[in-house]
mmCIF file of N, CA and C in Angstrom:
data_model
loop_
_atom_site.group_PDB
_atom_site.id
_atom_site.type_symbol
_atom_site.label_atom_id
_atom_site.label_comp_id
_atom_site.label_asym_id
_atom_site.label_seq_id
_atom_site.Cartn_x
_atom_site.Cartn_y
_atom_site.Cartn_z
ATOM 1 N N MET A 1 98.932 202.875 50.432
ATOM 2 C CA MET A 1 99.608 201.966 51.346
ATOM 3 C C MET A 1 98.708 201.607 52.529
ATOM 4 N N GLU A 2 97.859 202.541 52.920
ATOM 5 C CA GLU A 2 96.952 202.283 54.042
ATOM 6 C C GLU A 2 95.941 201.193 53.693
ATOM 7 N N ARG A 3 95.496 201.167 52.434
ATOM 8 C CA ARG A 3 94.557 200.108 52.013
ATOM 9 C C ARG A 3 95.213 198.743 52.107
ATOM 10 N N LEU A 4 96.492 198.660 51.738
ATOM 11 C CA LEU A 4 97.224 197.394 51.836
ATOM 12 C C LEU A 4 97.335 196.961 53.294
ATOM 13 N N ASP A 5 97.665 197.905 54.169
ATOM 14 C CA ASP A 5 97.765 197.578 55.597
ATOM 15 C C ASP A 5 96.440 197.082 56.146
ATOM 16 N N ASN A 6 95.343 197.710 55.759
ATOM 17 C CA ASN A 6 94.023 197.261 56.218
ATOM 18 C C ASN A 6 93.690 195.873 55.680
ATOM 19 N N PHE A 7 94.033 195.628 54.425
ATOM 20 C CA PHE A 7 93.798 194.311 53.839
ATOM 21 C C PHE A 7 94.587 193.245 54.591
ATOM 22 N N ILE A 8 95.848 193.536 54.872
ATOM 23 C CA ILE A 8 96.696 192.589 55.589
ATOM 24 C C ILE A 8 96.129 192.303 56.970
ATOM 25 N N LYS A 9 95.715 193.335 57.684
ATOM 26 C CA LYS A 9 95.177 193.161 59.035
ATOM 27 C C LYS A 9 93.902 192.324 59.025
ATOM 28 N N GLN A 10 93.082 192.480 57.986
ATOM 29 C CA GLN A 10 91.831 191.738 57.921
ATOM 30 C C GLN A 10 92.026 190.287 57.500
ATOM 31 N N HIS A 11 93.082 190.019 56.758
ATOM 32 C CA HIS A 11 93.264 188.680 56.191
ATOM 33 C C HIS A 11 94.513 187.959 56.681
ATOM 34 N N ILE A 12 95.126 188.454 57.725
ATOM 35 C CA ILE A 12 96.367 187.852 58.215
ATOM 36 C C ILE A 12 96.134 186.427 58.738
ATOM 37 N N TRP A 13 94.916 186.126 59.136
ATOM 38 C CA TRP A 13 94.612 184.819 59.712
ATOM 39 C C TRP A 13 94.629 183.692 58.665
ATOM 40 N N ILE A 14 94.522 184.013 57.392
ATOM 41 C CA ILE A 14 94.416 182.975 56.359
ATOM 42 C C ILE A 14 95.685 182.115 56.272
ATOM 43 N N PRO A 15 96.876 182.702 56.119
ATOM 44 C CA PRO A 15 98.065 181.826 56.069
ATOM 45 C C PRO A 15 98.292 181.090 57.389
ATOM 46 N N GLN A 16 97.948 181.729 58.503
ATOM 47 C CA GLN A 16 98.090 181.062 59.798
ATOM 48 C C GLN A 16 97.175 179.842 59.860
ATOM 49 N N ALA A 17 95.948 179.988 59.402
ATOM 50 C CA ALA A 17 94.993 178.873 59.429
ATOM 51 C C ALA A 17 95.454 177.728 58.523
ATOM 52 N N ILE A 18 96.019 178.061 57.377
ATOM 53 C CA ILE A 18 96.520 177.020 56.468
ATOM 54 C C ILE A 18 97.664 176.245 57.132
ATOM 55 N N ALA A 19 98.599 176.969 57.731
ATOM 56 C CA ALA A 19 99.728 176.302 58.396
ATOM 57 C C ALA A 19 99.237 175.453 59.568
ATOM 58 N N ILE A 20 98.290 175.966 60.338
ATOM 59 C CA ILE A 20 97.744 175.202 61.469
ATOM 60 C C ILE A 20 97.109 173.906 60.970
ATOM 61 N N ALA A 21 96.314 173.989 59.914
ATOM 62 C CA ALA A 21 95.656 172.790 59.380
ATOM 63 C C ALA A 21 96.685 171.754 58.938
ATOM 64 N N LEU A 22 97.723 172.187 58.236
ATOM 65 C CA LEU A 22 98.757 171.249 57.788
ATOM 66 C C LEU A 22 99.505 170.630 58.965
ATOM 67 N N LEU A 23 99.765 171.435 59.992
ATOM 68 C CA LEU A 23 100.482 170.914 61.164
ATOM 69 C C LEU A 23 99.619 169.933 61.958
ATOM 70 N N VAL A 24 98.322 170.188 62.045
ATOM 71 C CA VAL A 24 97.422 169.257 62.736
ATOM 72 C C VAL A 24 97.390 167.920 62.003
ATOM 73 N N ILE A 25 97.315 167.967 60.682
ATOM 74 C CA ILE A 25 97.341 166.724 59.890
ATOM 75 C C ILE A 25 98.667 165.994 60.101
ATOM 76 N N ALA A 26 99.760 166.733 60.197
ATOM 77 C CA ALA A 26 101.075 166.103 60.411
ATOM 78 C C ALA A 26 101.139 165.392 61.751
ATOM 79 N N ILE A 27 100.489 165.964 62.763
ATOM 80 C CA ILE A 27 100.489 165.341 64.087
ATOM 81 C C ILE A 27 99.512 164.173 64.137
ATOM 82 N N ALA A 28 98.368 164.325 63.496
ATOM 83 C CA ALA A 28 97.276 163.370 63.640
ATOM 84 C C ALA A 28 97.553 162.004 63.037
ATOM 85 N N ARG A 29 98.361 161.950 62.003
ATOM 86 C CA ARG A 29 98.605 160.645 61.365
ATOM 87 C C ARG A 29 99.958 160.619 60.697
ATOM 88 N N LYS A 30 100.366 159.413 60.372
ATOM 89 C CA LYS A 30 101.630 159.246 59.650
ATOM 90 C C LYS A 30 101.355 159.485 58.170
ATOM 91 N N ASN A 31 102.112 160.362 57.600
ATOM 92 C CA ASN A 31 101.923 160.753 56.205
ATOM 93 C C ASN A 31 103.129 160.337 55.380
ATOM 94 N N PRO A 32 102.970 160.321 54.058
ATOM 95 C CA PRO A 32 104.126 160.030 53.215
ATOM 96 C C PRO A 32 105.172 161.140 53.330
ATOM 97 N N TYR A 33 106.390 160.826 52.999
ATOM 98 C CA TYR A 33 107.499 161.772 53.108
ATOM 99 C C TYR A 33 107.218 163.060 52.328
ATOM 100 N N ASP A 34 106.585 162.927 51.165
ATOM 101 C CA ASP A 34 106.283 164.112 50.346
ATOM 102 C C ASP A 34 105.382 165.100 51.077
ATOM 103 N N TYR A 35 104.514 164.611 51.944
ATOM 104 C CA TYR A 35 103.656 165.510 52.715
ATOM 105 C C TYR A 35 104.506 166.416 53.600
ATOM 106 N N TYR A 36 105.505 165.847 54.241
ATOM 107 C CA TYR A 36 106.355 166.636 55.143
ATOM 108 C C TYR A 36 107.226 167.622 54.360
ATOM 109 N N THR A 37 107.583 167.269 53.143
ATOM 110 C CA THR A 37 108.302 168.214 52.283
ATOM 111 C C THR A 37 107.391 169.392 51.940
ATOM 112 N N LEU A 38 106.150 169.089 51.558
ATOM 113 C CA LEU A 38 105.173 170.141 51.281
ATOM 114 C C LEU A 38 104.945 170.996 52.530
ATOM 115 N N LEU A 39 104.835 170.356 53.679
ATOM 116 C CA LEU A 39 104.643 171.064 54.945
ATOM 117 C C LEU A 39 105.776 172.057 55.182
ATOM 118 N N ARG A 40 107.005 171.641 54.958
ATOM 119 C CA ARG A 40 108.153 172.537 55.146
ATOM 120 C C ARG A 40 108.081 173.742 54.210
ATOM 121 N N TRP A 41 107.744 173.513 52.945
ATOM 122 C CA TRP A 41 107.673 174.619 51.988
ATOM 123 C C TRP A 41 106.561 175.594 52.350
ATOM 124 N N VAL A 42 105.393 175.065 52.638
ATOM 125 C CA VAL A 42 104.262 175.947 52.967
ATOM 126 C C VAL A 42 104.523 176.694 54.263
ATOM 127 N N CYS A 43 104.946 175.986 55.301
ATOM 128 C CA CYS A 43 105.206 176.645 56.585
ATOM 129 C C CYS A 43 106.321 177.670 56.472
ATOM 130 N N SER A 44 107.353 177.378 55.713
ATOM 131 C CA SER A 44 108.426 178.352 55.529
ATOM 132 C C SER A 44 107.908 179.625 54.882
ATOM 133 N N GLY A 45 107.081 179.467 53.871
ATOM 134 C CA GLY A 45 106.478 180.641 53.227
ATOM 135 C C GLY A 45 105.608 181.432 54.183
ATOM 136 N N VAL A 46 104.819 180.729 54.973
ATOM 137 C CA VAL A 46 103.954 181.392 55.953
ATOM 138 C C VAL A 46 104.795 182.109 57.002
ATOM 139 N N PHE A 47 105.837 181.457 57.501
ATOM 140 C CA PHE A 47 106.670 182.081 58.536
ATOM 141 C C PHE A 47 107.421 183.292 57.986
ATOM 142 N N LEU A 48 107.885 183.217 56.751
ATOM 143 C CA LEU A 48 108.548 184.363 56.134
ATOM 144 C C LEU A 48 107.569 185.526 56.008
ATOM 145 N N TYR A 49 106.374 185.242 55.541
ATOM 146 C CA TYR A 49 105.323 186.261 55.411
ATOM 147 C C TYR A 49 104.997 186.874 56.766
ATOM 148 N N LEU A 50 104.811 186.043 57.790
ATOM 149 C CA LEU A 50 104.444 186.552 59.107
ATOM 150 C C LEU A 50 105.581 187.331 59.758
ATOM 151 N N ALA A 51 106.811 186.925 59.513
ATOM 152 C CA ALA A 51 107.951 187.701 60.022
ATOM 153 C C ALA A 51 107.971 189.077 59.353
ATOM 154 N N PHE A 52 107.713 189.115 58.058
ATOM 155 C CA PHE A 52 107.656 190.395 57.349
ATOM 156 C C PHE A 52 106.528 191.264 57.901
ATOM 157 N N ILE A 53 105.360 190.671 58.122
ATOM 158 C CA ILE A 53 104.230 191.428 58.660
ATOM 159 C C ILE A 53 104.557 191.920 60.070
ATOM 160 N N GLY A 54 105.170 191.073 60.880
ATOM 161 C CA GLY A 54 105.580 191.499 62.219
ATOM 162 C C GLY A 54 106.511 192.697 62.164
ATOM 163 N N PHE A 55 107.432 192.680 61.211
ATOM 164 C CA PHE A 55 108.338 193.812 61.029
ATOM 165 C C PHE A 55 107.563 195.050 60.581
ATOM 166 N N ARG A 56 106.657 194.842 59.659
ATOM 167 C CA ARG A 56 105.875 195.962 59.104
ATOM 168 C C ARG A 56 105.004 196.638 60.152
ATOM 169 N N ILE A 57 104.423 195.850 61.059
ATOM 170 C CA ILE A 57 103.556 196.450 62.093
ATOM 171 C C ILE A 57 104.316 196.698 63.394
ATOM 172 N N GLN A 58 105.628 196.565 63.321
ATOM 173 C CA GLN A 58 106.534 196.868 64.426
ATOM 174 C C GLN A 58 106.263 196.030 65.678
ATOM 175 N N LYS A 59 106.023 194.754 65.459
ATOM 176 C CA LYS A 59 105.931 193.793 66.561
ATOM 177 C C LYS A 59 107.118 192.848 66.396
ATOM 178 N N LEU A 60 108.271 193.340 66.814
ATOM 179 C CA LEU A 60 109.528 192.659 66.515
ATOM 180 C C LEU A 60 109.676 191.314 67.213
ATOM 181 N N GLU A 61 108.963 191.114 68.327
ATOM 182 C CA GLU A 61 109.033 189.805 68.977
ATOM 183 C C GLU A 61 108.526 188.715 68.038
ATOM 184 N N TRP A 62 107.547 189.051 67.189
ATOM 185 C CA TRP A 62 107.025 188.064 66.240
ATOM 186 C C TRP A 62 107.997 187.829 65.090
ATOM 187 N N VAL A 63 108.779 188.833 64.761
ATOM 188 C CA VAL A 63 109.816 188.631 63.751
ATOM 189 C C VAL A 63 110.784 187.555 64.234
ATOM 190 N N TRP A 64 111.191 187.630 65.495
ATOM 191 C CA TRP A 64 112.100 186.631 66.063
ATOM 192 C C TRP A 64 111.453 185.253 66.150
ATOM 193 N N VAL A 65 110.206 185.210 66.601
ATOM 194 C CA VAL A 65 109.508 183.924 66.733
ATOM 195 C C VAL A 65 109.400 183.240 65.372
ATOM 196 N N PHE A 66 108.915 183.980 64.379
ATOM 197 C CA PHE A 66 108.721 183.356 63.071
ATOM 198 C C PHE A 66 110.034 183.171 62.324
ATOM 199 N N GLY A 67 111.029 183.986 62.623
ATOM 200 C CA GLY A 67 112.361 183.750 62.077
ATOM 201 C C GLY A 67 112.933 182.429 62.581
ATOM 202 N N PHE A 68 112.716 182.154 63.875
ATOM 203 C CA PHE A 68 113.148 180.879 64.457
ATOM 204 C C PHE A 68 112.445 179.706 63.770
ATOM 205 N N PHE A 69 111.112 179.797 63.619
ATOM 206 C CA PHE A 69 110.372 178.716 62.975
ATOM 207 C C PHE A 69 110.758 178.585 61.504
ATOM 208 N N LEU A 70 111.084 179.694 60.848
ATOM 209 C CA LEU A 70 111.526 179.646 59.462
ATOM 210 C C LEU A 70 112.811 178.830 59.340
ATOM 211 N N VAL A 71 113.743 179.042 60.245
ATOM 212 C CA VAL A 71 114.989 178.270 60.232
ATOM 213 C C VAL A 71 114.702 176.797 60.527
ATOM 214 N N LEU A 72 113.826 176.544 61.479
ATOM 215 C CA LEU A 72 113.520 175.176 61.892
ATOM 216 C C LEU A 72 112.832 174.378 60.779
ATOM 217 N N TYR A 73 111.909 175.009 60.065
ATOM 218 C CA TYR A 73 111.122 174.306 59.047
ATOM 219 C C TYR A 73 111.665 174.465 57.628
ATOM 220 N N ASN A 74 112.760 175.198 57.448
ATOM 221 C CA ASN A 74 113.212 175.479 56.087
ATOM 222 C C ASN A 74 113.461 174.182 55.315
ATOM 223 N N PRO A 75 113.048 174.162 54.049
ATOM 224 C CA PRO A 75 113.170 172.933 53.255
ATOM 225 C C PRO A 75 114.529 172.755 52.578
ATOM 226 N N ILE A 76 115.368 173.752 52.615
ATOM 227 C CA ILE A 76 116.653 173.678 51.919
ATOM 228 C C ILE A 76 117.713 173.021 52.813
ATOM 229 N N PHE A 77 117.923 173.605 53.996
ATOM 230 C CA PHE A 77 118.882 173.071 54.968
ATOM 231 C C PHE A 77 118.081 172.446 56.101
ATOM 232 N N LYS A 78 117.683 171.216 55.911
ATOM 233 C CA LYS A 78 116.727 170.570 56.801
ATOM 234 C C LYS A 78 117.300 170.307 58.184
ATOM 235 N N VAL A 79 116.472 170.627 59.175
ATOM 236 C CA VAL A 79 116.756 170.265 60.562
ATOM 237 C C VAL A 79 116.001 168.966 60.801
ATOM 238 N N THR A 80 116.692 167.940 61.263
ATOM 239 C CA THR A 80 116.044 166.641 61.426
ATOM 240 C C THR A 80 115.955 166.257 62.900
ATOM 241 N N PHE A 81 114.799 165.721 63.254
ATOM 242 C CA PHE A 81 114.536 165.165 64.578
ATOM 243 C C PHE A 81 113.734 163.887 64.377
ATOM 244 N N LYS A 82 113.606 163.115 65.428
ATOM 245 C CA LYS A 82 112.732 161.945 65.379
ATOM 246 C C LYS A 82 111.273 162.417 65.340
ATOM 247 N N ARG A 83 110.417 161.540 64.882
ATOM 248 C CA ARG A 83 108.990 161.864 64.734
ATOM 249 C C ARG A 83 108.374 162.379 66.032
ATOM 250 N N GLU A 84 108.711 161.759 67.156
ATOM 251 C CA GLU A 84 108.134 162.160 68.442
ATOM 252 C C GLU A 84 108.492 163.609 68.785
ATOM 253 N N ILE A 85 109.706 163.996 68.468
ATOM 254 C CA ILE A 85 110.130 165.376 68.757
ATOM 255 C C ILE A 85 109.428 166.342 67.813
ATOM 256 N N TRP A 86 109.289 165.952 66.545
ATOM 257 C CA TRP A 86 108.570 166.809 65.602
ATOM 258 C C TRP A 86 107.119 167.001 66.033
ATOM 259 N N GLU A 87 106.512 166.006 66.641
ATOM 260 C CA GLU A 87 105.133 166.174 67.124
ATOM 261 C C GLU A 87 105.061 167.282 68.163
ATOM 262 N N TRP A 88 106.040 167.322 69.066
ATOM 263 C CA TRP A 88 106.084 168.386 70.082
ATOM 264 C C TRP A 88 106.372 169.736 69.428
ATOM 265 N N ILE A 89 107.288 169.760 68.480
ATOM 266 C CA ILE A 89 107.601 171.010 67.781
ATOM 267 C C ILE A 89 106.383 171.505 67.009
ATOM 268 N N ASN A 90 105.703 170.591 66.325
ATOM 269 C CA ASN A 90 104.499 170.980 65.590
ATOM 270 C C ASN A 90 103.434 171.531 66.537
ATOM 271 N N GLY A 91 103.283 170.907 67.700
ATOM 272 C CA GLY A 91 102.320 171.403 68.686
ATOM 273 C C GLY A 91 102.679 172.800 69.173
ATOM 274 N N ALA A 92 103.957 173.028 69.447
ATOM 275 C CA ALA A 92 104.403 174.363 69.878
ATOM 276 C C ALA A 92 104.213 175.382 68.761
ATOM 277 N N THR A 93 104.437 174.954 67.536
ATOM 278 C CA THR A 93 104.253 175.844 66.393
ATOM 279 C C THR A 93 102.783 176.215 66.245
ATOM 280 N N ILE A 94 101.896 175.247 66.414
ATOM 281 C CA ILE A 94 100.460 175.536 66.370
ATOM 282 C C ILE A 94 100.104 176.546 67.448
ATOM 283 N N GLY A 95 100.630 176.343 68.657
ATOM 284 C CA GLY A 95 100.378 177.288 69.745
ATOM 285 C C GLY A 95 100.837 178.695 69.413
ATOM 286 N N ALA A 96 102.029 178.806 68.830
ATOM 287 C CA ALA A 96 102.554 180.120 68.449
ATOM 288 C C ALA A 96 101.697 180.759 67.360
ATOM 289 N N LEU A 97 101.244 179.957 66.406
ATOM 290 C CA LEU A 97 100.397 180.499 65.342
ATOM 291 C C LEU A 97 99.049 180.976 65.883
ATOM 292 N N VAL A 98 98.456 180.203 66.770
ATOM 293 C CA VAL A 98 97.176 180.608 67.369
ATOM 294 C C VAL A 98 97.360 181.898 68.171
ATOM 295 N N LEU A 99 98.404 181.939 68.970
ATOM 296 C CA LEU A 99 98.679 183.137 69.762
ATOM 297 C C LEU A 99 98.923 184.349 68.865
ATOM 298 N N SER A 100 99.629 184.145 67.774
ATOM 299 C CA SER A 100 99.895 185.263 66.860
ATOM 300 C C SER A 100 98.616 185.756 66.190
ATOM 301 N N MET A 101 97.649 184.865 66.004
ATOM 302 C CA MET A 101 96.368 185.293 65.418
ATOM 303 C C MET A 101 95.697 186.329 66.311
ATOM 304 N N VAL A 102 95.878 186.195 67.606
ATOM 305 C CA VAL A 102 95.292 187.131 68.569
ATOM 306 C C VAL A 102 96.152 188.379 68.697
ATOM 307 N N LYS A 103 97.460 188.202 68.810
ATOM 308 C CA LYS A 103 98.359 189.304 69.134
ATOM 309 C C LYS A 103 98.767 190.176 67.950
ATOM 310 N N MET A 104 98.695 189.667 66.727
ATOM 311 C CA MET A 104 99.176 190.434 65.578
ATOM 312 C C MET A 104 98.079 191.241 64.888
ATOM 313 N N LYS A 105 96.910 191.319 65.474
ATOM 314 C CA LYS A 105 95.823 192.095 64.855
ATOM 315 C C LYS A 105 96.119 193.560 64.898
#
């Protein structure tokens, strides 16, 4: 189990980097609707994973943060806002992901 924990700690930045890249693309230009559907699925998976990791390493504040983003980005029961508001939400999400890269090590 210790080897798994070490692997997770060394590679936790990978899903965060993928989500950040997708969110930057979402902010940078107007994309087809299917892109935003893909974004919701990928980000939801990343947030679920990061919430689990936060629980596993006993950083419960991150469980709440990523649980909130999981609800916000979930692809099943969609939360809808205008594009301008999603740009702000995406920016805040990027900030949270970057901060978690530092704090969840």
